Coordinates of C-alpha atoms in Angstrom, one line a residue:
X17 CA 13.6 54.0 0.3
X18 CA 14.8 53.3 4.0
X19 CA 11.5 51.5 5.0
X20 CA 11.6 48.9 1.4
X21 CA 15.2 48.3 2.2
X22 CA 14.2 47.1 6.0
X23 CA 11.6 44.9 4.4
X24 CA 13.5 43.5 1.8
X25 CA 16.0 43.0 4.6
X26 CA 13.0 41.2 6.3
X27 CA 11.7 39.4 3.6
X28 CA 15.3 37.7 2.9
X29 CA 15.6 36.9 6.2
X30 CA 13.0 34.9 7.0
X31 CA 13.0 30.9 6.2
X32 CA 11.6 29.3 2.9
X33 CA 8.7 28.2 4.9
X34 CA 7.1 31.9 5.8
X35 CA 5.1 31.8 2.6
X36 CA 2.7 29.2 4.0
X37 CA 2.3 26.8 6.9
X38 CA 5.5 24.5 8.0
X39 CA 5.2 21.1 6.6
X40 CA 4.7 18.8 9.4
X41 CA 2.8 21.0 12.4
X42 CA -0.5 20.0 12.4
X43 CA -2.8 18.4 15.2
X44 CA -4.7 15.4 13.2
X45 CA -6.0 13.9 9.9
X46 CA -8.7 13.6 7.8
X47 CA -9.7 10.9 5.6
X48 CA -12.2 12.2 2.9
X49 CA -13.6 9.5 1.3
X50 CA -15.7 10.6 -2.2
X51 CA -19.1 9.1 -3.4
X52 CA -17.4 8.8 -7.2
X53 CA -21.1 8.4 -9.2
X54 CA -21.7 11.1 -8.1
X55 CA -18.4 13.2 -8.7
X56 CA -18.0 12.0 -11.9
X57 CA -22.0 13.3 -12.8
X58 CA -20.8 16.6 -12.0
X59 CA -17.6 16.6 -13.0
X60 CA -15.7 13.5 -13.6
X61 CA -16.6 12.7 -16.7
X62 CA -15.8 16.0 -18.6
X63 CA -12.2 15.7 -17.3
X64 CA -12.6 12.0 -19.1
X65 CA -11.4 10.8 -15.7
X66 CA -10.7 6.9 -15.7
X67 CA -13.3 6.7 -12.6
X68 CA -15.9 7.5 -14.4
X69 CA -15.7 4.9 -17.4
X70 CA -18.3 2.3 -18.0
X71 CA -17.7 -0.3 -15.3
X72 CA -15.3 1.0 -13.3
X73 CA -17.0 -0.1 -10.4
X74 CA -15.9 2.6 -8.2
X75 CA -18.0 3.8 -5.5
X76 CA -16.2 5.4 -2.2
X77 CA -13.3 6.5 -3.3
X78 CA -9.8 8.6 -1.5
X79 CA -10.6 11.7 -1.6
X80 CA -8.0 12.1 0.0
X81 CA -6.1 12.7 3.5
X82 CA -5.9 16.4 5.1
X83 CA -3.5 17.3 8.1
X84 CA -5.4 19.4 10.5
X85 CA -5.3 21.3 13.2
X86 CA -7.9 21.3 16.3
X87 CA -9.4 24.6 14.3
X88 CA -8.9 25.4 10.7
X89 CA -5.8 23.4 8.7
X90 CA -2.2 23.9 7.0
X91 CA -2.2 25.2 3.4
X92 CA 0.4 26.3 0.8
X93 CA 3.2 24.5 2.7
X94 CA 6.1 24.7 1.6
X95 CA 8.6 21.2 1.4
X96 CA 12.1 20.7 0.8
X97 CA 11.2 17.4 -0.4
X98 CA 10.9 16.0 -3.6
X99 CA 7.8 16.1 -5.4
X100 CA 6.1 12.4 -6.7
X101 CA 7.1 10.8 -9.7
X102 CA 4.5 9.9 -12.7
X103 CA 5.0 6.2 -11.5
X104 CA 4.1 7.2 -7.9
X105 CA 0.7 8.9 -8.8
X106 CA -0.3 6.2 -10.8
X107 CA 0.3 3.6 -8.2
X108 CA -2.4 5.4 -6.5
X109 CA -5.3 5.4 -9.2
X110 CA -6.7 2.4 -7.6
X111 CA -7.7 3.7 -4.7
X112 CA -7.7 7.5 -5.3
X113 CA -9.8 7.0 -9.2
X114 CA -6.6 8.6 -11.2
X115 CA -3.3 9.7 -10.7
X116 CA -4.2 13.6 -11.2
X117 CA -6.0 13.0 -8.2
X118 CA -3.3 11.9 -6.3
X119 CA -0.9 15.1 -8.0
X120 CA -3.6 17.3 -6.2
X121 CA -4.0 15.7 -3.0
X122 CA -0.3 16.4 -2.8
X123 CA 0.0 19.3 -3.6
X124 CA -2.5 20.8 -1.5
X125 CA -2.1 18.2 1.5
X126 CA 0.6 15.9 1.1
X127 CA 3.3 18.7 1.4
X128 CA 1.6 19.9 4.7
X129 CA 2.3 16.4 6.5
X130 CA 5.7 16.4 6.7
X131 CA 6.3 12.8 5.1
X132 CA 8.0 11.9 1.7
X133 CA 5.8 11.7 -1.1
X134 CA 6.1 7.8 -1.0
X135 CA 5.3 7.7 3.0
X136 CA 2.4 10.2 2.3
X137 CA 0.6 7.9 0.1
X138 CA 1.8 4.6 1.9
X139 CA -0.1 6.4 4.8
X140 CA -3.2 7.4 3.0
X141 CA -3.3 3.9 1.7
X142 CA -3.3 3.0 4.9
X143 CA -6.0 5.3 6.5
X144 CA -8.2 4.3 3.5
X145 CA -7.7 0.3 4.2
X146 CA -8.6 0.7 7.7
X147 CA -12.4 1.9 7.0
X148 CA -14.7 -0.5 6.4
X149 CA -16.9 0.5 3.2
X150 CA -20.8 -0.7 4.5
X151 CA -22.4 -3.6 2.0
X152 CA -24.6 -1.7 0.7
X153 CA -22.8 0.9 -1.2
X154 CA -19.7 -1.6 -2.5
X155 CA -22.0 -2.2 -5.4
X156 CA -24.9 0.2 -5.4
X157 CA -27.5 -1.0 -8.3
X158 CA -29.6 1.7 -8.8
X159 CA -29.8 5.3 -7.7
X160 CA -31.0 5.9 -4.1
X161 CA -32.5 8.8 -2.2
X162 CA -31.7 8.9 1.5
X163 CA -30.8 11.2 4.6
X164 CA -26.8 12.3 5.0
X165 CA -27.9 11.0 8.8
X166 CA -28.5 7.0 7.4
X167 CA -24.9 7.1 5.5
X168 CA -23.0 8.0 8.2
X169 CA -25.3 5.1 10.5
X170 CA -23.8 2.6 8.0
X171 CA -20.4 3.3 8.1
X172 CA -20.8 3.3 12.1
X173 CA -22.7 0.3 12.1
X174 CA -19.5 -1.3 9.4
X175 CA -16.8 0.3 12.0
X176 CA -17.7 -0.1 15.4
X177 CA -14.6 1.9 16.5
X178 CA -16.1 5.0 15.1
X179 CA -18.8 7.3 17.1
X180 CA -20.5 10.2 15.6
X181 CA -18.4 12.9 16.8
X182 CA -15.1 11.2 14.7
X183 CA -17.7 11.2 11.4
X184 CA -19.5 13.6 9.1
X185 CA -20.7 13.5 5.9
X186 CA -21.5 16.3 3.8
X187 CA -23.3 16.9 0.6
X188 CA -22.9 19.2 -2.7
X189 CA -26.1 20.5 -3.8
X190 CA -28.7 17.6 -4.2
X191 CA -26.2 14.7 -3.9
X192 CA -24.0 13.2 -1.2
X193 CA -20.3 14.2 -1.7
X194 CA -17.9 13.1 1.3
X195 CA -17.7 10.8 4.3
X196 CA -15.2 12.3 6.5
X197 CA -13.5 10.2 9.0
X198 CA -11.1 11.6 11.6
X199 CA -7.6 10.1 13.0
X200 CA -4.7 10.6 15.1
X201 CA -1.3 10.4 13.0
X202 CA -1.2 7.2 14.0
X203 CA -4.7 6.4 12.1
X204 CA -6.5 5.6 14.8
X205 CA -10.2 6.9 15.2
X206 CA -10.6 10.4 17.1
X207 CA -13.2 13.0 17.9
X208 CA -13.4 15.8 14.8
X209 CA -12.9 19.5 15.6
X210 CA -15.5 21.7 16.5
X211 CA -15.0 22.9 13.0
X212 CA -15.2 19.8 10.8
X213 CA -18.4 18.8 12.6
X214 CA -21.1 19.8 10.3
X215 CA -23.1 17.1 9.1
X216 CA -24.9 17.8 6.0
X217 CA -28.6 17.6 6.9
X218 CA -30.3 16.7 3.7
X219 CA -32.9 13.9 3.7
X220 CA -32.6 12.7 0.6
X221 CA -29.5 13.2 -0.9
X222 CA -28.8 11.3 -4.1
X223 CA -26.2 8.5 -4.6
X224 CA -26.2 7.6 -8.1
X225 CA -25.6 3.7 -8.4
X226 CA -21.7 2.4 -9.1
X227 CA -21.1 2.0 -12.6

């Protein structure tokens, strides 16, 4: 009985925050930026996500943006502030593909950054706008088979700020999944982590065409 009093004692004493990481301590962020064709053929479209409708048109999408730290990242932070408001996930469905996406990403990011639900996704608005999406895949026609490798050479060759240690891309299964894109907290381009730096090495990866 003495020793569960002590840690209740314990337990009560420590902050709200000891459940999880403290919003706001992290080292850098992540842009994740989704190939939606080919979310929503694996996915997408059994959730009847709007993304995924008949000439949406969406291609890379925000996947969303991940506080980091120089090895591993923050999760199951814990904020005193608010959570967003129907209106404020909606506002994000044009860049994010639906406002459940944006619920997610902050829940499972946003909180970790330390910012307001509004400044969270003004900044991840932000770090999306800043990245140039290569020609090519704006308005992909048809499916296309190629190497991880050649997707991350366009979005170098569209963003001549960026070198291959701030980008990887990886893949899920067969198909290409993300383009991630690392930046300071003041969204400018950076070296990754050792630990995000694992280019998918596939050499032909699918990308189903935009719809």
């Amino acid at each position: 009985m003495r020793v569960f009093a002590i840690c209740a004692a314990c337990l009560l004493a420590f902050p709200a925050f000891a459940g999880g990481e403290r919003a706001g301590r992290f080292d850098y962020y992540l842009l994740a930026l989704s190939w939606s064709p080919g979310w929503c053929a694996t996915e997408g479209r059994d959730r009847a996500a709007r993304q995924c409708d008949p000439g949406s048109g969406a291609g890379f999408v925000l996947h969303g943006l991940w506080p980091q730290f120089e090895a591993g990242w923050p999760r199951d932070c814990r904020s005193s502030l608010r959570d967003p408001s129907r209106a404020e996930t909606a506002a994000m469905a044009d860049v994010m593909g639906s406002d459940g996406a944006a619920w997610h990403q902050w829940k499972k990011h946003g909180r970790c950054s330390g910012l307001s639900a509004a400044e969270y996704f003004t900044t991840a608005r932000q770090a999306y706008a800043s990245v140039a999406i290569p020609v090519a895949f704006q308005q992909l026609a048809q499916d296309v088979r190629l190497s991880a490798a050649a997707v991350e050479q366009a979005f170098l060759t569209a963003n001549p700020r960026l070198s291959p240690e701030m980008v990887t891309v990886t893949c899920t299964g067969e198909r290409i999944d993300d383009v991630r894109i690392c930046l300071t907290k003041d969204l400018e381009p950076r070296p990754c982590g050792a630990d995000v730096r694992r280019d998918c090495r596939k050499q032909d990866a699918l990308m189903e065409r935009v719809r």
